[in-house]
CSV table of C-alpha atoms in Angstrom, one decimal:
chain,number,residue,atom,x,y,z
A,593,MET,CA,-64.6,112.8,-9.6
A,594,GLY,CA,-67.9,112.6,-11.6
A,595,ALA,CA,-70.8,111.3,-9.7
A,596,LYS,CA,-70.7,109.1,-6.5
A,597,ARG,CA,-73.5,107.8,-4.3
A,598,VAL,CA,-73.0,106.1,-0.9
A,599,VAL,CA,-76.1,104.4,0.5
A,600,ARG,CA,-76.5,103.1,4.0
A,601,ARG,CA,-79.4,101.5,5.9
A,602,PRO,CA,-80.0,103.3,9.3
A,603,HIS,CA,-79.4,101.6,12.6
A,604,PRO,CA,-82.0,98.9,13.3
A,605,ALA,CA,-83.4,100.8,16.1
A,606,VAL,CA,-84.5,103.8,13.8
A,607,ARG,CA,-85.5,102.0,10.7
A,608,PHE,CA,-89.2,102.7,11.3
A,609,LEU,CA,-88.3,106.4,10.9
A,610,ALA,CA,-85.9,106.0,7.8
A,611,GLY,CA,-85.4,103.5,5.2
A,612,ARG,CA,-82.2,104.7,3.6
A,613,TYR,CA,-79.4,107.3,4.0
A,614,ILE,CA,-78.2,108.4,0.3
A,615,GLY,CA,-75.0,110.4,0.1
A,616,TYR,CA,-74.2,112.1,-3.1
A,617,GLU,CA,-71.4,113.9,-4.5
A,618,GLN,CA,-71.0,115.1,-8.2
A,619,ASP,CA,-68.9,117.8,-10.0
A,620,ASP,CA,-70.3,117.5,-13.5
A,621,VAL,CA,-74.0,118.4,-13.2
A,622,THR,CA,-75.4,119.3,-16.5
A,623,LEU,CA,-79.1,119.4,-15.9
A,624,PRO,CA,-80.1,122.9,-14.5
A,625,LEU,CA,-83.2,121.2,-12.7
A,626,HIS,CA,-83.8,117.9,-11.2
A,627,ARG,CA,-87.4,116.6,-10.9
A,628,GLY,CA,-88.2,115.4,-7.5
A,629,LEU,CA,-90.6,112.7,-8.2
A,630,PRO,CA,-93.5,111.5,-5.9
A,631,SER,CA,-92.7,108.5,-3.8
A,632,ARG,CA,-93.8,106.5,-0.7
A,633,HIS,CA,-91.3,108.6,1.5
A,634,VAL,CA,-91.2,112.1,3.2
A,635,THR,CA,-87.9,113.4,1.7
A,636,LEU,CA,-85.1,115.2,3.8
A,637,ILE,CA,-82.4,116.7,2.0
A,638,ILE,CA,-79.3,118.3,3.5
A,639,SER,CA,-76.7,120.2,1.4
A,640,LEU,CA,-73.0,120.1,2.5
A,641,ARG,CA,-72.2,122.9,0.2
A,642,ASP,CA,-74.6,125.5,-1.4
A,643,PRO,CA,-78.1,125.8,-0.1
A,644,VAL,CA,-80.8,123.6,-1.8
A,645,ARG,CA,-83.3,125.6,-3.7
A,646,VAL,CA,-86.6,124.0,-4.5
A,647,ARG,CA,-89.7,125.2,-6.4
A,648,ALA,CA,-92.8,123.6,-4.8
A,649,GLN,CA,-96.5,124.4,-4.9
A,650,THR,CA,-96.0,127.1,-2.1
A,651,GLY,CA,-93.1,128.9,-3.9
A,652,THR,CA,-89.4,128.9,-4.0
A,653,VAL,CA,-87.7,127.6,-0.7
A,654,ALA,CA,-83.9,127.9,-0.1
A,655,ALA,CA,-81.9,126.4,2.8
A,656,SER,CA,-79.1,124.0,3.7
A,657,GLY,CA,-81.7,121.5,5.0
A,658,LEU,CA,-85.2,121.0,3.8
A,659,ILE,CA,-88.0,118.5,4.4
A,660,GLY,CA,-90.8,117.8,2.0
A,661,GLY,CA,-94.0,115.8,2.6
A,662,LEU,CA,-95.9,113.4,0.3
A,663,HIS,CA,-96.9,114.9,-3.0
A,664,THR,CA,-98.4,114.0,-6.2
A,665,ASP,CA,-96.6,116.2,-8.7
A,666,PRO,CA,-92.9,117.0,-9.4
A,667,VAL,CA,-90.9,119.3,-7.1
A,668,LEU,CA,-88.1,121.2,-9.3
A,669,ILE,CA,-84.8,121.3,-7.4
A,670,ALA,CA,-82.2,123.7,-8.9
A,671,GLN,CA,-78.8,122.0,-9.5
A,672,ASP,CA,-75.4,123.6,-9.3
A,673,ARG,CA,-72.6,122.1,-11.2
A,674,THR,CA,-71.0,120.7,-8.1
A,675,GLN,CA,-73.2,119.5,-5.3
A,676,CYS,CA,-72.8,117.3,-2.2
A,677,GLY,CA,-75.3,116.1,0.4
A,678,ILE,CA,-77.5,113.5,1.9
A,679,HIS,CA,-80.9,112.5,1.2
A,680,LEU,CA,-83.0,110.7,3.8
A,681,GLU,CA,-86.0,108.5,3.0
A,682,LEU,CA,-88.4,109.1,5.9
A,683,HIS,CA,-91.3,106.8,6.5
A,684,PRO,CA,-94.5,108.9,6.7
A,685,LEU,CA,-96.0,107.1,9.7
A,686,GLY,CA,-92.8,107.8,11.5
A,687,VAL,CA,-92.8,111.5,11.0
A,688,ARG,CA,-94.9,112.0,14.1
A,689,THR,CA,-92.1,110.6,16.3
A,690,LEU,CA,-89.5,112.8,14.7
A,691,LEU,CA,-91.4,116.1,14.4
A,692,GLY,CA,-94.1,115.8,17.1
A,693,SER,CA,-96.8,116.2,14.3
A,694,SER,CA,-98.1,114.1,11.4
A,695,SER,CA,-96.6,114.1,7.9
A,696,ALA,CA,-100.0,115.4,6.9
A,697,ASP,CA,-98.7,118.8,7.9
A,698,LEU,CA,-95.9,118.5,5.4
A,699,SER,CA,-98.0,117.2,2.6
A,700,GLY,CA,-97.4,119.2,-0.6
A,701,HIS,CA,-95.1,121.6,1.1
A,702,VAL,CA,-91.3,122.0,1.4
A,703,VAL,CA,-90.0,123.3,4.8
A,704,ALA,CA,-86.7,124.6,5.8
A,705,LEU,CA,-85.4,122.7,8.9
A,706,PRO,CA,-84.9,125.8,11.0
A,707,ASP,CA,-88.6,126.4,10.6
A,708,LEU,CA,-89.6,122.9,12.3
A,709,GLY,CA,-88.8,124.1,15.7
A,710,ARG,CA,-86.5,121.0,16.2
A,711,PRO,CA,-83.0,122.4,17.1
A,712,ALA,CA,-81.5,119.0,16.5
A,713,LEU,CA,-82.6,118.9,13.0
A,714,ALA,CA,-81.7,122.6,12.3
A,715,GLN,CA,-78.1,121.9,13.5
A,716,LEU,CA,-77.8,118.9,11.2
A,717,PRO,CA,-76.2,120.7,8.1
A,718,ASP,CA,-73.4,122.1,10.2
A,719,ARG,CA,-72.7,119.0,12.0
A,720,LEU,CA,-72.7,116.9,8.9
A,721,ALA,CA,-70.4,119.5,7.0
A,722,SER,CA,-68.0,119.2,9.9
A,723,THR,CA,-66.7,115.8,8.9
A,724,ARG,CA,-65.7,114.4,5.6
A,725,SER,CA,-66.3,110.8,6.4
A,726,TRP,CA,-69.6,109.4,5.2
A,727,SER,CA,-69.6,106.8,7.9
A,728,ASP,CA,-69.3,109.5,10.4
A,729,ARG,CA,-72.2,111.5,8.7
A,730,PHE,CA,-74.4,108.5,8.7
A,731,ARG,CA,-73.5,107.8,12.5
A,732,ILE,CA,-74.7,111.4,13.3
A,733,LEU,CA,-78.0,110.8,11.6
A,734,ASP,CA,-78.5,107.7,13.7
A,735,GLU,CA,-77.9,109.5,16.7
A,736,VAL,CA,-80.3,112.3,15.9
A,737,LEU,CA,-83.1,109.8,14.9
A,738,ALA,CA,-82.3,107.6,18.0
A,739,ALA,CA,-82.8,110.6,20.3
A,740,ALA,CA,-86.2,111.1,18.6
A,741,VAL,CA,-87.2,107.5,19.3
A,742,ALA,CA,-86.5,107.8,22.9
A,743,GLU,CA,-90.2,109.4,23.0
A,744,PRO,CA,-92.0,107.7,20.3
A,745,LEU,CA,-95.3,108.8,19.0
A,746,SER,CA,-96.9,105.9,17.4
A,747,VAL,CA,-99.8,105.5,15.0
A,748,SER,CA,-102.5,102.9,15.3
A,749,ALA,CA,-101.5,99.2,14.3
A,750,GLU,CA,-104.5,99.1,12.0
A,751,LEU,CA,-103.2,102.1,10.1
A,752,ALA,CA,-99.5,100.7,9.9
A,753,GLU,CA,-100.8,97.5,8.6
A,754,GLY,CA,-103.0,99.3,5.9
A,755,TRP,CA,-99.9,101.1,4.7
A,756,ARG,CA,-97.8,98.0,4.7
A,757,LEU,CA,-100.4,96.1,2.6
A,758,MET,CA,-100.6,99.0,0.1
A,759,SER,CA,-96.9,99.4,0.0
A,760,ASP,CA,-96.2,95.7,-0.4
A,761,ALA,CA,-98.7,95.5,-3.2
A,762,ALA,CA,-97.1,98.7,-4.9
A,763,GLY,CA,-100.6,100.2,-5.1
A,764,ARG,CA,-102.2,97.4,-7.0
A,765,VAL,CA,-104.8,96.7,-4.4
A,766,ARG,CA,-108.5,97.6,-3.8
A,767,ILE,CA,-108.7,100.2,-1.0
A,768,ALA,CA,-112.0,98.4,0.3
A,769,ASP,CA,-109.9,95.2,0.5
A,770,VAL,CA,-107.2,96.8,2.7
A,771,ALA,CA,-109.9,98.3,4.9
A,772,ALA,CA,-111.6,94.9,5.3
A,773,GLU,CA,-108.3,93.3,6.1
A,774,ILE,CA,-107.7,95.8,8.9
A,775,GLY,CA,-111.2,95.6,10.3
A,776,TRP,CA,-112.2,99.2,9.3
A,777,SER,CA,-114.7,100.6,7.0
A,778,ARG,CA,-113.3,102.0,3.8
A,779,ARG,CA,-114.6,105.5,4.9
A,780,HIS,CA,-113.1,105.2,8.4
A,781,PHE,CA,-109.7,104.0,6.7
A,782,ALA,CA,-109.7,106.7,4.3
A,783,HIS,CA,-110.2,109.5,7.0
A,784,LYS,CA,-107.5,108.2,9.4
A,785,PHE,CA,-105.1,107.7,6.3
A,786,HIS,CA,-105.5,111.3,5.2
A,787,LYS,CA,-105.4,112.7,8.6
A,788,GLU,CA,-102.0,111.0,9.1
A,789,THR,CA,-100.3,111.3,5.6
A,790,GLY,CA,-102.1,114.3,3.9
A,791,LEU,CA,-103.1,112.2,0.9
A,792,THR,CA,-106.0,109.8,0.5
A,793,PRO,CA,-105.5,106.0,0.1
A,794,LYS,CA,-106.4,106.3,-3.6
A,795,GLN,CA,-103.8,109.0,-4.1
A,796,VAL,CA,-101.1,107.1,-2.3
A,797,ALA,CA,-102.0,103.9,-4.4
A,798,ARG,CA,-101.3,106.1,-7.6
A,799,VAL,CA,-98.1,107.2,-6.1
A,800,LEU,CA,-97.0,103.7,-5.4
A,801,ARG,CA,-97.8,102.5,-9.0
A,802,PHE,CA,-96.0,105.4,-10.3
A,803,GLU,CA,-93.0,104.7,-8.0
A,804,HIS,CA,-92.8,101.1,-9.2
A,805,ALA,CA,-92.8,102.0,-12.8
A,806,GLY,CA,-89.9,104.3,-12.0
A,807,THR,CA,-88.0,101.5,-10.4
A,808,LEU,CA,-88.5,99.2,-13.2
A,809,LEU,CA,-87.5,101.9,-15.8
A,810,ARG,CA,-84.2,102.4,-13.7
A,811,ARG,CA,-83.7,98.6,-14.1
A,812,GLY,CA,-83.9,98.8,-18.0
A,813,GLN,CA,-87.5,98.0,-18.5
A,814,VAL,CA,-88.2,100.4,-21.5
A,815,ASP,CA,-91.2,98.6,-23.1
A,816,LEU,CA,-93.9,100.8,-22.0
A,817,SER,CA,-96.7,98.7,-22.8
A,818,ARG,CA,-95.3,95.8,-20.7
A,819,LEU,CA,-94.5,98.3,-18.0
A,820,ALA,CA,-98.1,99.5,-17.8
A,821,VAL,CA,-99.4,95.9,-17.3
A,822,GLU,CA,-96.9,95.1,-14.7
A,823,CYS,CA,-97.4,98.3,-12.8
A,824,GLY,CA,-101.3,98.0,-12.7
A,825,PHE,CA,-102.2,100.7,-15.2
A,826,TYR,CA,-105.0,100.2,-17.8
A,827,ASP,CA,-102.7,100.5,-20.7
A,828,GLN,CA,-99.8,102.6,-22.0
A,829,ALA,CA,-101.8,105.7,-22.5
A,830,HIS,CA,-102.9,105.6,-18.8
A,831,LEU,CA,-99.2,105.1,-17.8
A,832,SER,CA,-98.1,108.0,-19.9
A,833,ASN,CA,-101.0,110.3,-18.5
A,834,GLU,CA,-100.0,109.5,-14.9
A,835,TRP,CA,-96.2,110.0,-15.7
A,836,ARG,CA,-97.0,113.4,-17.1
A,837,ALA,CA,-99.2,114.4,-14.2
A,838,MET,CA,-96.5,113.2,-11.6
A,839,ALA,CA,-93.3,113.8,-13.3
A,840,GLY,CA,-94.1,116.8,-15.5
A,841,CYS,CA,-92.9,115.0,-18.6
A,842,SER,CA,-93.6,111.9,-20.6
A,843,PRO,CA,-91.8,108.6,-19.5
A,844,ARG,CA,-89.5,108.8,-22.6
A,845,THR,CA,-88.5,112.4,-21.8
A,846,TRP,CA,-87.6,111.3,-18.3
A,847,ILE,CA,-85.6,108.3,-19.7
A,848,ARG,CA,-83.5,110.6,-21.9
A,849,GLU,CA,-83.0,113.4,-19.4
A,850,GLU,CA,-82.9,111.9,-15.9
A,851,LEU,CA,-82.3,108.2,-16.1
A,852,PRO,CA,-78.7,108.5,-17.1
A,853,PHE,CA,-77.9,110.2,-13.6
A,854,LEU,CA,-80.1,107.7,-11.7
A,855,GLN,CA,-78.7,104.2,-12.5
A,856,ASP,CA,-78.5,101.7,-9.6
A,857,ASP,CA,-74.7,101.1,-10.5
A,858,ASP,CA,-74.0,104.6,-9.3
A,859,ILE,CA,-74.4,103.2,-5.7
A,860,LEU,CA,-71.1,102.4,-4.1
A,861,GLY,CA,-72.2,100.5,-1.1
A,862,CYS,CA,-75.1,99.9,1.4
A,863,PRO,CA,-73.3,98.8,4.5
A,864,ASP,CA,-75.3,97.7,7.6
């Protein structure tokens, strides 16, 4: 079988909660540890086989379903030779609707789904494992998220717009300019942003630049000097230092060890 990925966008009604569902199945895993890199998403992982084992800031967590907040350093995930599961990319500003509390409560942490006090989420691993159809699994996810949307807990329009401006610019924007654009002072924006996400705007800008660099590496851009300029780093040394801080290794080490397993052409489809 080798490696297989199946990607789908959620139902339009719940896309403010989740960007993508990523199903994965592999029977020839060789790396004992996978680096979970910082990104703009809150990550929810559900294993359809053995429990997921994660080493994070707060220690080792093992469960069939885990959720992790925004972070600025790598999360190490133990890998079995055979694995199958689903990865959800959750929007930080939508977490309040899903969990009843902000994503700040998850920042830097990995939490087992049963510990969230949300039965619908705790039951997801068993429900998803009960069917072998990816379409049915994605439909179940749509249903669970849609139930949460029935009682939405929204954030302010200004904060949402600030997030959008930073995301669209991949972090290459002055925080003061974002605050001015939404009509807030920089201090007020930083306070509200940190309270909702658990990271400061400056930290998220770092994550966004790092994430953009990772995207370009996946697409074959391996000229690190050029990559640094395109992603808003001062120079290649700055890029390399940030990569070591956020990935736990140099860009070239990551390219050699992880990139072969993360190519875009592994994706089989993204039906609507």
